CSV table of C-alpha atoms in Angstrom, one decimal:
chain,number,residue,atom,x,y,z
A,266,MET,CA,33.6,168.9,226.6
A,267,ASN,CA,36.3,171.5,225.8
A,268,ALA,CA,37.3,174.6,227.7
A,269,ARG,CA,35.4,177.0,225.5
A,270,VAL,CA,32.1,175.1,226.0
A,271,LEU,CA,32.7,174.9,229.7
A,272,ARG,CA,33.3,178.6,230.0
A,273,ILE,CA,30.0,179.3,228.1
A,274,GLU,CA,28.2,176.9,230.5
A,275,LEU,CA,29.6,178.6,233.6
A,276,LYS,CA,28.8,182.1,232.3
A,277,ARG,CA,25.2,181.4,231.1
A,278,SER,CA,23.9,178.9,233.5
A,279,ALA,CA,23.1,178.5,237.2
A,280,ALA,CA,26.2,176.3,237.7
A,281,PRO,CA,28.3,178.8,239.7
A,282,TRP,CA,25.6,179.5,242.3
A,283,PRO,CA,26.1,176.4,244.5
A,284,GLY,CA,29.8,177.0,244.8
A,285,LEU,CA,29.3,180.6,245.6
A,286,VAL,CA,26.8,179.8,248.2
A,287,VAL,CA,29.1,177.4,249.9
A,288,LEU,CA,32.1,179.7,249.8
A,289,ALA,CA,30.5,183.0,250.6
A,290,GLY,CA,28.1,181.6,253.1
A,291,SER,CA,30.7,179.6,255.0
A,292,LEU,CA,33.1,182.6,255.1
A,293,ALA,CA,30.3,184.9,256.3
A,294,VAL,CA,29.5,182.5,259.2
A,295,LEU,CA,33.1,181.7,260.2
A,296,LEU,CA,34.7,185.1,259.8
A,297,LEU,CA,31.9,187.6,260.5
A,298,ILE,CA,30.2,185.9,263.5
A,299,ASP,CA,31.9,185.5,266.8
A,300,GLY,CA,30.6,182.0,267.5
A,301,ILE,CA,31.7,178.9,269.3
A,302,TRP,CA,34.0,178.1,266.3
A,303,TRP,CA,36.4,180.8,267.6
A,304,GLN,CA,36.5,179.4,271.1
A,305,GLY,CA,39.0,177.1,272.8
A,306,ASP,CA,41.5,174.7,271.4
A,307,ALA,CA,39.1,173.1,268.9
A,308,GLY,CA,38.4,176.4,267.1
A,309,TRP,CA,38.3,176.4,263.4
A,310,THR,CA,41.8,178.0,263.0
A,311,ALA,CA,43.4,176.3,266.0
A,312,GLN,CA,44.3,172.9,264.5
A,313,TRP,CA,44.1,171.3,261.1
A,314,THR,CA,41.6,168.6,262.1
A,315,SER,CA,39.3,171.0,263.9
A,316,MET,CA,39.4,173.3,260.8
A,317,ALA,CA,38.3,170.4,258.6
A,318,LEU,CA,35.6,169.3,261.0
A,319,TRP,CA,34.2,172.8,261.3
A,320,THR,CA,33.9,173.1,257.5
A,321,ARG,CA,32.2,169.7,257.5
A,322,TYR,CA,29.8,170.9,260.3
A,323,LEU,CA,28.6,173.7,258.0
A,324,LEU,CA,27.3,171.1,255.6
A,325,SER,CA,24.3,170.7,257.9
A,326,PHE,CA,23.1,173.9,256.2
A,327,TRP,CA,24.8,173.9,252.8
A,328,TRP,CA,24.3,170.3,251.7
A,329,PRO,CA,20.5,170.4,251.5
A,330,LEU,CA,20.7,173.8,249.8
A,331,VAL,CA,23.3,172.6,247.3
A,332,VAL,CA,21.1,169.6,246.4
A,333,GLY,CA,18.1,171.9,245.9
A,334,LEU,CA,20.2,174.3,243.7
A,335,GLY,CA,21.3,171.3,241.7
A,336,ALA,CA,17.6,170.4,241.2
A,337,VAL,CA,16.9,174.0,240.0
A,338,TYR,CA,19.7,173.6,237.5
A,339,GLY,CA,18.4,170.2,236.4
A,340,LEU,CA,15.0,171.8,235.5
A,341,ARG,CA,16.6,174.0,232.8
A,342,ASP,CA,15.7,171.8,229.8
A,343,SER,CA,12.1,171.2,230.9
A,344,ARG,CA,11.6,174.9,231.7
A,345,SER,CA,12.8,175.9,228.2
A,346,ARG,CA,10.7,173.0,226.7
A,347,MET,CA,13.8,171.6,224.8
A,348,THR,CA,13.7,168.1,226.2
A,349,GLU,CA,12.2,166.5,223.1
A,350,LEU,CA,14.4,168.5,220.8
A,351,LEU,CA,17.6,167.5,222.6
A,352,THR,CA,16.7,163.8,222.6
A,353,THR,CA,16.6,163.9,218.8
A,354,THR,CA,20.2,165.1,218.5
A,355,PRO,CA,22.9,162.6,217.6
A,356,LEU,CA,25.0,163.5,220.7
A,357,PRO,CA,24.8,160.7,223.3
A,358,ALA,CA,22.8,161.5,226.4
A,359,TRP,CA,25.7,161.0,228.7
A,360,ARG,CA,27.7,163.6,226.8
A,361,ARG,CA,25.0,166.1,227.1
A,362,ALA,CA,24.8,165.4,230.9
A,363,ALA,CA,28.5,165.7,231.3
A,364,LEU,CA,28.5,169.4,230.6
A,365,PRO,CA,26.2,170.6,233.4
A,366,ALA,CA,27.5,168.0,235.8
A,367,GLY,CA,31.1,168.8,235.1
A,368,ALA,CA,30.5,172.5,235.5
A,369,THR,CA,28.7,172.1,238.8
A,370,ALA,CA,31.4,169.7,240.1
A,371,LEU,CA,34.2,172.2,239.1
A,372,VAL,CA,32.5,175.1,240.8
A,373,LEU,CA,31.6,173.3,244.0
A,374,ALA,CA,35.1,171.7,244.4
A,375,SER,CA,36.7,175.1,243.8
A,376,GLY,CA,34.4,176.9,246.2
A,377,PHE,CA,34.9,174.4,249.0
A,378,GLY,CA,38.6,174.2,248.2
A,379,LEU,CA,39.0,177.9,248.6
A,380,LEU,CA,37.1,177.7,251.9
A,381,VAL,CA,39.6,175.1,253.2
A,382,LEU,CA,42.5,177.1,251.8
A,383,VAL,CA,41.4,180.2,253.8
A,384,GLY,CA,41.2,178.1,257.0
A,385,GLY,CA,44.4,176.3,256.3
A,386,VAL,CA,46.4,179.5,255.8
A,387,GLN,CA,45.1,180.8,259.2
A,388,VAL,CA,46.0,177.5,260.9
A,389,ALA,CA,49.5,177.6,259.3
A,390,LEU,CA,50.0,181.2,260.5
A,391,GLY,CA,48.7,180.4,264.0
A,392,ALA,CA,50.3,179.0,267.1
A,393,THR,CA,50.0,175.3,266.3
A,394,SER,CA,53.2,173.4,265.5
A,395,TYR,CA,51.4,170.1,264.8
A,396,THR,CA,51.0,169.2,261.2
A,397,SER,CA,49.3,166.0,260.0
A,398,LEU,CA,47.5,164.9,256.8
A,399,GLY,CA,44.7,163.2,258.9
A,400,TRP,CA,42.5,166.2,258.1
A,401,LEU,CA,42.7,165.7,254.4
A,402,PRO,CA,40.2,162.8,254.1
A,403,ILE,CA,37.7,164.8,256.1
A,404,SER,CA,37.8,167.6,253.5
A,405,LEU,CA,37.9,165.4,250.5
A,406,VAL,CA,34.8,163.5,251.6
A,407,ALA,CA,33.1,166.8,252.2
A,408,ALA,CA,33.9,168.0,248.6
A,409,LEU,CA,32.7,164.7,247.2
A,410,SER,CA,29.4,165.0,249.2
A,411,LEU,CA,28.7,168.5,247.7
A,412,VAL,CA,29.4,167.3,244.1
A,413,ALA,CA,27.4,164.1,244.6
A,414,GLY,CA,24.5,166.0,246.2
A,415,ALA,CA,24.3,168.6,243.4
A,416,VAL,CA,24.5,166.0,240.6
A,417,PHE,CA,21.8,163.8,242.4
A,418,GLY,CA,19.6,166.9,242.7
A,419,MET,CA,20.0,167.6,239.0
A,420,GLY,CA,19.2,164.0,238.0
A,421,LEU,CA,16.2,163.8,240.2
A,422,ALA,CA,14.8,167.1,238.8
A,423,ARG,CA,15.4,165.7,235.3
A,424,ALA,CA,13.5,162.6,236.2
A,425,VAL,CA,10.7,164.5,238.0
A,426,PRO,CA,10.5,167.8,236.1
A,427,SER,CA,8.3,169.8,238.5
A,428,ALA,CA,8.7,173.2,240.0
A,429,LEU,CA,8.0,171.7,243.4
A,430,THR,CA,11.0,169.3,243.2
A,431,PRO,CA,13.8,171.7,244.3
A,432,PRO,CA,12.0,173.2,247.3
A,433,ALA,CA,10.5,169.8,248.4
A,434,LEU,CA,13.9,168.2,248.1
A,435,THR,CA,15.7,171.0,250.0
A,436,VAL,CA,13.1,171.0,252.9
A,437,LEU,CA,13.1,167.2,253.2
A,438,LEU,CA,16.9,167.0,253.4
A,439,LEU,CA,17.1,169.9,255.8
A,440,LEU,CA,14.6,168.3,258.1
A,441,THR,CA,16.4,165.0,257.8
A,442,THR,CA,19.8,166.6,258.5
A,443,VAL,CA,18.6,168.5,261.5
A,444,SER,CA,16.9,165.4,263.0
A,445,LEU,CA,19.9,163.1,262.4
A,446,ARG,CA,22.7,165.5,263.1
A,447,PRO,CA,25.1,164.3,265.8
A,448,ILE,CA,24.7,165.9,269.2
A,449,ASN,CA,27.9,166.9,271.0
A,450,ASP,CA,26.8,167.0,274.6
A,451,GLU,CA,28.4,163.7,275.7
A,452,ALA,CA,32.1,162.7,275.6
A,453,LEU,CA,31.5,161.4,272.1
A,454,PRO,CA,29.0,162.9,269.6
A,455,SER,CA,26.0,160.7,269.0
A,456,SER,CA,22.7,160.8,267.1
A,457,VAL,CA,19.2,159.8,268.0
A,458,ALA,CA,19.1,157.7,264.9
A,459,PRO,CA,21.0,154.5,264.3
A,460,ASN,CA,24.7,155.4,263.8
A,461,GLN,CA,25.1,154.0,260.3
A,462,LEU,CA,22.0,155.8,259.1
A,463,ALA,CA,23.1,159.1,260.5
A,464,LEU,CA,26.5,158.7,258.9
A,465,LEU,CA,24.9,158.7,255.4
A,466,LEU,CA,24.6,162.4,255.8
A,467,PRO,CA,27.9,164.3,255.3
A,468,ALA,CA,27.6,166.8,258.2
A,469,THR,CA,29.6,166.2,261.4
A,470,ALA,CA,29.1,167.4,265.0
A,471,GLU,CA,30.7,170.7,266.0
A,472,PRO,CA,34.2,170.0,267.2
A,473,ARG,CA,34.6,170.3,270.9
A,474,GLU,CA,37.5,168.0,271.7
A,475,MET,CA,40.7,168.9,269.9
A,476,LEU,CA,42.0,165.3,269.9
A,477,LEU,CA,38.9,163.7,268.2
A,478,THR,CA,38.8,162.8,264.6
A,479,LEU,CA,36.8,160.6,262.3
A,480,SER,CA,37.8,157.0,261.9
A,481,GLY,CA,39.0,155.4,258.6
A,482,SER,CA,35.9,153.3,258.4
A,483,VAL,CA,33.8,156.5,258.3
A,484,HIS,CA,35.8,157.9,255.4
A,485,LEU,CA,35.5,154.6,253.4
A,486,GLY,CA,31.9,154.0,254.1
A,487,GLN,CA,30.8,157.5,253.2
A,488,THR,CA,33.0,157.6,250.1
A,489,LEU,CA,31.2,154.4,248.8
A,490,TRP,CA,27.8,155.8,249.5
A,491,LEU,CA,28.5,159.2,247.9
A,492,LEU,CA,30.0,157.6,244.8
A,493,GLY,CA,26.8,155.6,244.5
A,494,LEU,CA,24.8,158.7,244.9
A,495,LEU,CA,26.9,160.5,242.3
A,496,ALA,CA,26.6,157.6,239.8
A,497,THR,CA,22.8,157.5,240.3
A,498,GLY,CA,22.5,161.3,239.9
A,499,PHE,CA,24.5,161.2,236.7
A,500,ALA,CA,22.5,158.2,235.4
A,501,LEU,CA,19.2,160.0,236.0
A,502,LEU,CA,20.6,163.1,234.3
A,503,SER,CA,21.5,161.0,231.3
A,504,ALA,CA,18.4,158.8,231.2
A,505,ALA,CA,16.0,159.3,228.3
A,506,THR,CA,13.5,156.4,229.0
A,507,LEU,CA,11.6,155.1,232.0
A,508,ARG,CA,13.6,151.9,231.9
A,509,ALA,CA,16.9,153.9,232.1
A,510,ARG,CA,15.6,155.9,235.0
A,511,LEU,CA,14.6,152.7,236.9
A,512,LEU,CA,18.1,151.2,236.2
A,513,ALA,CA,19.7,154.4,237.4
A,514,VAL,CA,18.8,153.6,241.0
A,515,ALA,CA,21.1,150.5,240.9
A,516,PRO,CA,24.4,152.2,241.7
A,517,VAL,CA,23.3,153.9,244.9
A,518,LEU,CA,21.6,150.7,246.1
A,519,ALA,CA,24.6,148.6,245.1
A,520,LEU,CA,27.1,150.8,247.0
A,521,ALA,CA,24.8,151.6,249.9
A,522,ALA,CA,24.8,148.0,251.1
A,523,PRO,CA,28.6,147.7,251.6
A,524,ALA,CA,28.7,151.2,252.9
A,525,LEU,CA,26.3,150.4,255.7
A,526,LEU,CA,28.3,147.3,256.6
A,527,ILE,CA,31.5,149.4,256.8
A,528,LEU,CA,30.2,152.4,258.6
A,529,PRO,CA,30.6,152.0,262.4
A,530,ALA,CA,27.6,151.1,264.5
A,531,THR,CA,28.6,153.1,267.6
A,532,PRO,CA,29.9,156.6,268.3
A,533,ARG,CA,33.0,155.1,269.9
A,534,ASP,CA,34.1,153.7,266.6
A,535,THR,CA,33.0,156.9,264.7
A,536,TYR,CA,34.9,159.6,266.6
A,537,VAL,CA,38.3,158.3,267.7
A,538,ILE,CA,41.4,159.8,269.4
A,539,ASP,CA,44.0,161.0,267.0
A,540,LYS,CA,46.8,158.9,268.4
A,541,ALA,CA,49.5,161.0,266.7
A,542,ALA,CA,48.2,164.2,268.1
A,543,ALA,CA,47.6,162.7,271.6
A,544,THR,CA,51.1,161.3,272.0
A,545,LEU,CA,52.7,162.9,275.0
A,546,VAL,CA,55.9,164.9,274.7
A,547,CYS,CA,57.8,165.4,277.9
A,548,ASP,CA,60.5,167.6,279.4
A,549,GLY,CA,61.2,166.0,282.7
A,550,PRO,CA,58.0,165.9,284.8
A,551,VAL,CA,56.1,168.2,282.4
A,552,CYS,CA,54.2,166.6,279.5
A,553,VAL,CA,52.0,167.9,276.8
A,554,THR,CA,50.4,166.3,273.7
A,555,GLN,CA,52.2,166.4,270.3
A,556,ALA,CA,49.4,168.8,269.1
A,557,HIS,CA,50.5,171.3,271.8
A,558,ARG,CA,54.2,170.8,271.6
A,559,SER,CA,54.8,174.5,271.0
A,560,HIS,CA,53.6,175.1,274.6
A,561,LEU,CA,56.2,172.8,276.1
A,562,PRO,CA,59.3,175.1,276.5
A,563,GLU,CA,57.6,177.7,278.7
A,564,LEU,CA,55.3,175.2,280.4
A,565,ALA,CA,58.3,173.0,281.3
A,566,SER,CA,60.2,175.9,282.9
A,567,ARG,CA,57.2,177.3,284.8
A,568,GLY,CA,55.9,173.8,285.7
A,569,LYS,CA,59.2,172.8,287.3
A,570,ASP,CA,59.1,176.0,289.4
A,571,ALA,CA,55.5,175.3,290.4
A,572,LEU,CA,56.3,171.7,291.4
A,573,ARG,CA,59.1,172.9,293.7
A,574,VAL,CA,56.7,175.4,295.4
A,575,LEU,CA,54.0,172.7,295.8
A,576,GLN,CA,56.5,170.3,297.3
A,577,ASP,CA,57.4,172.9,300.0
A,578,ALA,CA,53.7,173.7,300.6
A,579,LEU,CA,52.2,170.1,300.7
A,580,GLY,CA,55.2,167.9,301.4
A,581,ASP,CA,54.6,164.2,300.4
A,582,LYS,CA,51.0,165.1,299.3
A,583,ALA,CA,52.3,167.3,296.5
A,584,PRO,CA,51.8,166.4,292.9
A,585,ASN,CA,55.0,165.3,291.2
A,586,SER,CA,54.2,166.1,287.5
A,587,VAL,CA,52.5,168.6,285.3
A,588,ARG,CA,50.7,167.2,282.3
A,589,GLU,CA,48.0,168.0,279.7
A,590,ASP,CA,44.6,166.5,280.5
A,591,THR,CA,43.6,164.4,277.5
A,592,ARG,CA,40.5,162.8,279.1
A,593,LEU,CA,37.2,163.2,277.2
A,594,ARG,CA,34.4,164.8,279.1
A,595,ALA,CA,30.7,165.4,278.5
A,596,LEU,CA,29.2,168.9,278.9
A,597,GLY,CA,28.3,169.4,282.5
A,598,GLU,CA,30.5,166.5,283.7
A,599,GLU,CA,32.9,167.3,286.6
A,600,LEU,CA,36.6,166.9,286.1
A,601,ARG,CA,38.1,164.4,288.6
A,602,PRO,CA,41.6,165.8,289.6
A,603,LEU,CA,44.6,163.5,290.1
A,604,GLY,CA,46.6,163.7,293.2
A,605,ASP,CA,49.9,163.0,291.6
A,606,ALA,CA,49.7,165.5,288.7
A,607,VAL,CA,48.7,169.1,288.0
A,608,LEU,CA,46.4,168.8,285.0
A,609,VAL,CA,46.6,171.4,282.3
A,610,ASP,CA,43.6,172.1,280.0
A,611,PHE,CA,44.5,174.5,277.2
A,612,ASP,CA,40.8,175.1,276.7
A,613,ASP,CA,40.9,176.9,280.1
A,614,PRO,CA,41.1,180.6,279.2
A,615,LEU,CA,43.3,181.3,282.2
A,616,ILE,CA,45.9,178.7,281.1
A,617,ALA,CA,45.6,179.5,277.4
A,618,HIS,CA,46.6,183.1,277.8
A,619,ALA,CA,49.0,183.0,280.7
A,620,THR,CA,52.7,183.5,280.4
A,621,GLY,CA,55.7,184.1,282.6
A,622,ALA,CA,55.2,184.4,286.4
A,623,GLU,CA,51.4,184.4,285.9
A,624,LEU,CA,51.6,180.9,284.5
A,625,THR,CA,53.7,179.7,287.4
A,626,ARG,CA,51.1,181.2,289.8
A,627,LEU,CA,48.2,179.4,287.9
A,628,LEU,CA,50.0,176.1,288.0
A,629,ILE,CA,50.5,176.4,291.8
A,630,ALA,CA,46.9,177.4,292.2
A,631,GLU,CA,45.7,174.4,290.3
A,632,GLY,CA,48.0,172.1,292.2
A,633,LEU,CA,46.7,173.4,295.6
A,634,VAL,CA,43.0,173.7,294.7
A,635,PRO,CA,42.4,171.5,291.7
A,636,ASN,CA,39.5,172.5,289.4
A,637,CYS,CA,36.4,170.3,289.4
A,638,ALA,CA,34.2,172.7,287.4
A,639,PRO,CA,32.1,171.1,284.6
A,640,ARG,CA,32.9,171.7,281.0
A,641,THR,CA,30.9,174.4,279.4
A,642,PRO,CA,30.1,174.9,275.7
A,643,TRP,CA,31.9,178.2,275.4
A,644,GLU,CA,34.9,177.7,277.6
A,645,GLY,CA,36.1,174.2,277.9
A,646,GLY,CA,37.8,174.5,281.2
A,647,GLY,CA,34.6,175.8,283.0
A,648,GLN,CA,34.5,178.4,285.7
A,649,VAL,CA,37.2,177.8,288.3
A,650,ASP,CA,37.1,179.0,291.9
A,651,ILE,CA,39.2,182.1,291.3
A,652,PRO,CA,39.1,183.4,295.0
A,653,ALA,CA,40.1,180.1,296.6
A,654,GLN,CA,42.9,179.5,294.1
A,655,SER,CA,44.1,183.1,294.4
A,656,ILE,CA,44.4,182.8,298.2
A,657,ALA,CA,46.1,179.4,297.9
A,658,ALA,CA,48.7,180.6,295.4
A,659,SER,CA,49.4,183.8,297.3
A,660,TRP,CA,50.0,181.7,300.5
A,661,ALA,CA,52.3,179.2,298.8
A,662,LEU,CA,54.4,181.9,297.1
A,663,GLY,CA,54.7,183.8,300.4
A,664,ASP,CA,53.2,187.0,299.1
A,665,HIS,CA,52.9,189.9,301.6
A,666,GLN,CA,49.5,190.8,300.2
A,667,PHE,CA,46.6,189.1,298.5
A,668,THR,CA,47.1,188.8,294.7
A,669,PRO,CA,44.2,187.7,292.5
A,670,LEU,CA,45.0,185.4,289.7
A,671,ARG,CA,43.4,187.8,287.2
A,672,SER,CA,42.5,191.4,287.0
A,673,PRO,CA,39.4,192.4,288.9
A,674,ASP,CA,37.5,192.9,285.7
A,675,SER,CA,37.8,189.3,284.8
A,676,TYR,CA,35.1,186.9,285.8
A,677,ALA,CA,33.1,189.9,287.2
A,678,TYR,CA,35.4,190.0,290.2
A,679,SER,CA,33.8,192.9,292.1
A,680,GLN,CA,35.6,195.1,294.6
A,681,ARG,CA,33.3,193.8,297.4
A,682,ALA,CA,34.2,190.2,296.5
A,683,ARG,CA,37.9,191.1,296.5
A,684,THR,CA,37.6,192.7,299.9
A,685,ASP,CA,35.9,189.6,301.4
A,686,ASP,CA,38.7,187.5,300.0
A,687,GLU,CA,41.4,189.8,301.5
A,688,ILE,CA,39.7,189.3,304.9
A,689,VAL,CA,39.9,185.5,304.5
A,690,TRP,CA,43.5,185.9,303.4
A,691,GLN,CA,44.5,188.1,306.4
A,692,ARG,CA,42.8,185.8,308.9
A,693,LEU,CA,44.6,182.8,307.3
A,694,MET,CA,48.0,184.6,307.5
A,695,ALA,CA,47.3,185.5,311.1
A,696,LEU,CA,47.4,181.8,312.1
A,697,PRO,CA,50.6,180.1,313.1
A,698,PRO,CA,52.6,178.6,310.2
A,699,ALA,CA,51.9,175.0,311.2
A,700,GLU,CA,48.1,175.7,311.3
A,701,GLN,CA,48.3,177.4,307.9
A,702,ARG,CA,49.9,174.3,306.4
A,703,SER,CA,47.3,172.1,308.0
A,704,ARG,CA,44.5,174.3,306.7
A,705,MET,CA,45.8,174.3,303.2
A,706,ALA,CA,46.3,170.5,303.3
A,707,GLU,CA,42.7,170.2,304.3
A,708,VAL,CA,41.6,172.4,301.5
A,709,HIS,CA,43.7,170.5,299.0
A,710,ALA,CA,42.3,167.1,300.1
A,711,ALA,CA,38.7,168.5,299.8
A,712,ALA,CA,39.4,169.9,296.3
A,713,LEU,CA,40.8,166.6,295.2
A,714,SER,CA,37.6,164.8,296.1
A,715,CYS,CA,35.5,167.6,294.6
A,716,THR,CA,33.8,168.3,298.0
A,717,GLU,CA,33.1,171.6,299.7
A,718,TYR,CA,36.3,173.3,300.9
A,719,THR,CA,35.0,176.8,301.6
A,720,GLU,CA,34.6,176.1,305.4
A,721,ALA,CA,38.1,174.8,305.6
A,722,LEU,CA,39.5,177.9,303.9
A,723,ALA,CA,37.3,180.6,305.5
A,724,GLY,CA,35.1,179.3,308.3
A,725,LYS,CA,37.7,177.4,310.3
A,726,ALA,CA,40.2,180.2,309.7
A,727,THR,CA,38.1,182.6,311.7
A,728,ARG,CA,38.0,180.5,315.0
C-alpha cells in the first residue's frame, strides 16, 4: 500500500467520515455547549488527566457510531457486487483488507489526535502548573478503541453483508454502552454491571474528582481486549471462506480471557488517586496538592494572615493550618470539617475566583463557620451559608459595617436578605465583647459538627 493508493482511497471512499465525526462532533460538544465539562477543577481544560478523561467520556456516543460507520464501509464490495471478482485476483486477501483498514485507522487516529491536541493546547495555556504523562495511556487506549471498533465493524459487515448490519450494530452497542456506562454519583464511579464486563467498553465516567485517574491494570486489560478485537476485525475483513471466518474469532477470544483476569473487579481498583498529583506541597502551615502548586504563593500569604485572625478570634480552638481538601465525596454527601485545619476546595467557586483581601476574608469565614454543604454536580463545593460566614468574617476582622463575602447579585442575595443579615450583625455587635466571643465560639462548634447554628448566631443574639 503506497501513498498514492492511500490518497485515492481517502478521496473516493467513506474512510474519512468516522474521523471527521469524532473530531467535529467532540469539538462541537466541548467548545459550543456550556456543559459540566467547563465546570470546576476537573473541567476538560483544567488539567491534563481530566482533559484525557473527558475525551474518553465522549466515546459513550462516538464509539458505537464509529463501529457502525466502519460496518457501512465494510459493505462497499457487496454493494458494488464485486466480491466474487476480487476473490479471483492474485492479490492476497489480507493485502486487499489492509487498504481500507489502514485508511480508516489513519483518519481515526488523526481525528482523535487533533481533538487531544486542541485540549492539550488549552490546558498548557491555562493556569495549571502540573504536568504529567499519566494522561497519555488514557488517550492512547481511546485511539486504539476507535481503530479497533471501526475495523471490527468493517469485518463484521464483510462477514454478514446485509444493509441491516450497520444500524443493528450501532443500536446494539449504543444500548450496551448506555446501560453499562459508569455512574459518577458515588465517591468512585461504578457500573450496574460486573466491573470487568463494563470495562470492556472504552468510555469512562465523566470526571468529577480532579485527583482520580485510571489504574495501570485498566490500561493493560483494555489494550489486550482491543488488540484482540482489532485482530478479529481484520481477520474477518480478510476472510474469503466460512472456515476462515470461524477462525477469525480466535484472537478476540484468546485475548479476552487474560484481559478479564487483568481488569480490576472493583471500582476502588479501577479509579485510583494520582499520587503524584495529590502530593502535598507546603509553605509553613499552608498546603496544597502538587496539581495546584500554582495557587500556593498567594494562598500561603493570605492563609497565614487568616490563621492569625482566627487565633485571635477563637483562641486555642482555632485551626492551625490551611490545606487543600483531597477527600473523595459522593454527590449529596456532607463534608465533615476538621477542627485543626481550614479546608480549601478549589471546586468552590468562591475560593476558585478569590484573590487578595477577599481570599483572606473567605479563609477566615471558612475557619469560623466551616462548610458542610453537600457536593453538587455543577459546583463541587456546594452552596455555602454566605450570610453566616459573612457575619463571622466581618466580626473577626473588626469591620465597622457588615460586609458580604460576595456582591449582592451572587447567589441571589436579595436586598431584603441583606437587610435581615445586617440586623443580626448589629445585634451581635451590640453585645459585650466577651459575649460576642462566646457566641461565635458556639457557632463555630455547631458548624464543626454540622448541626444547626442559626439560633446561636441570630436567636440568642436577640435576647
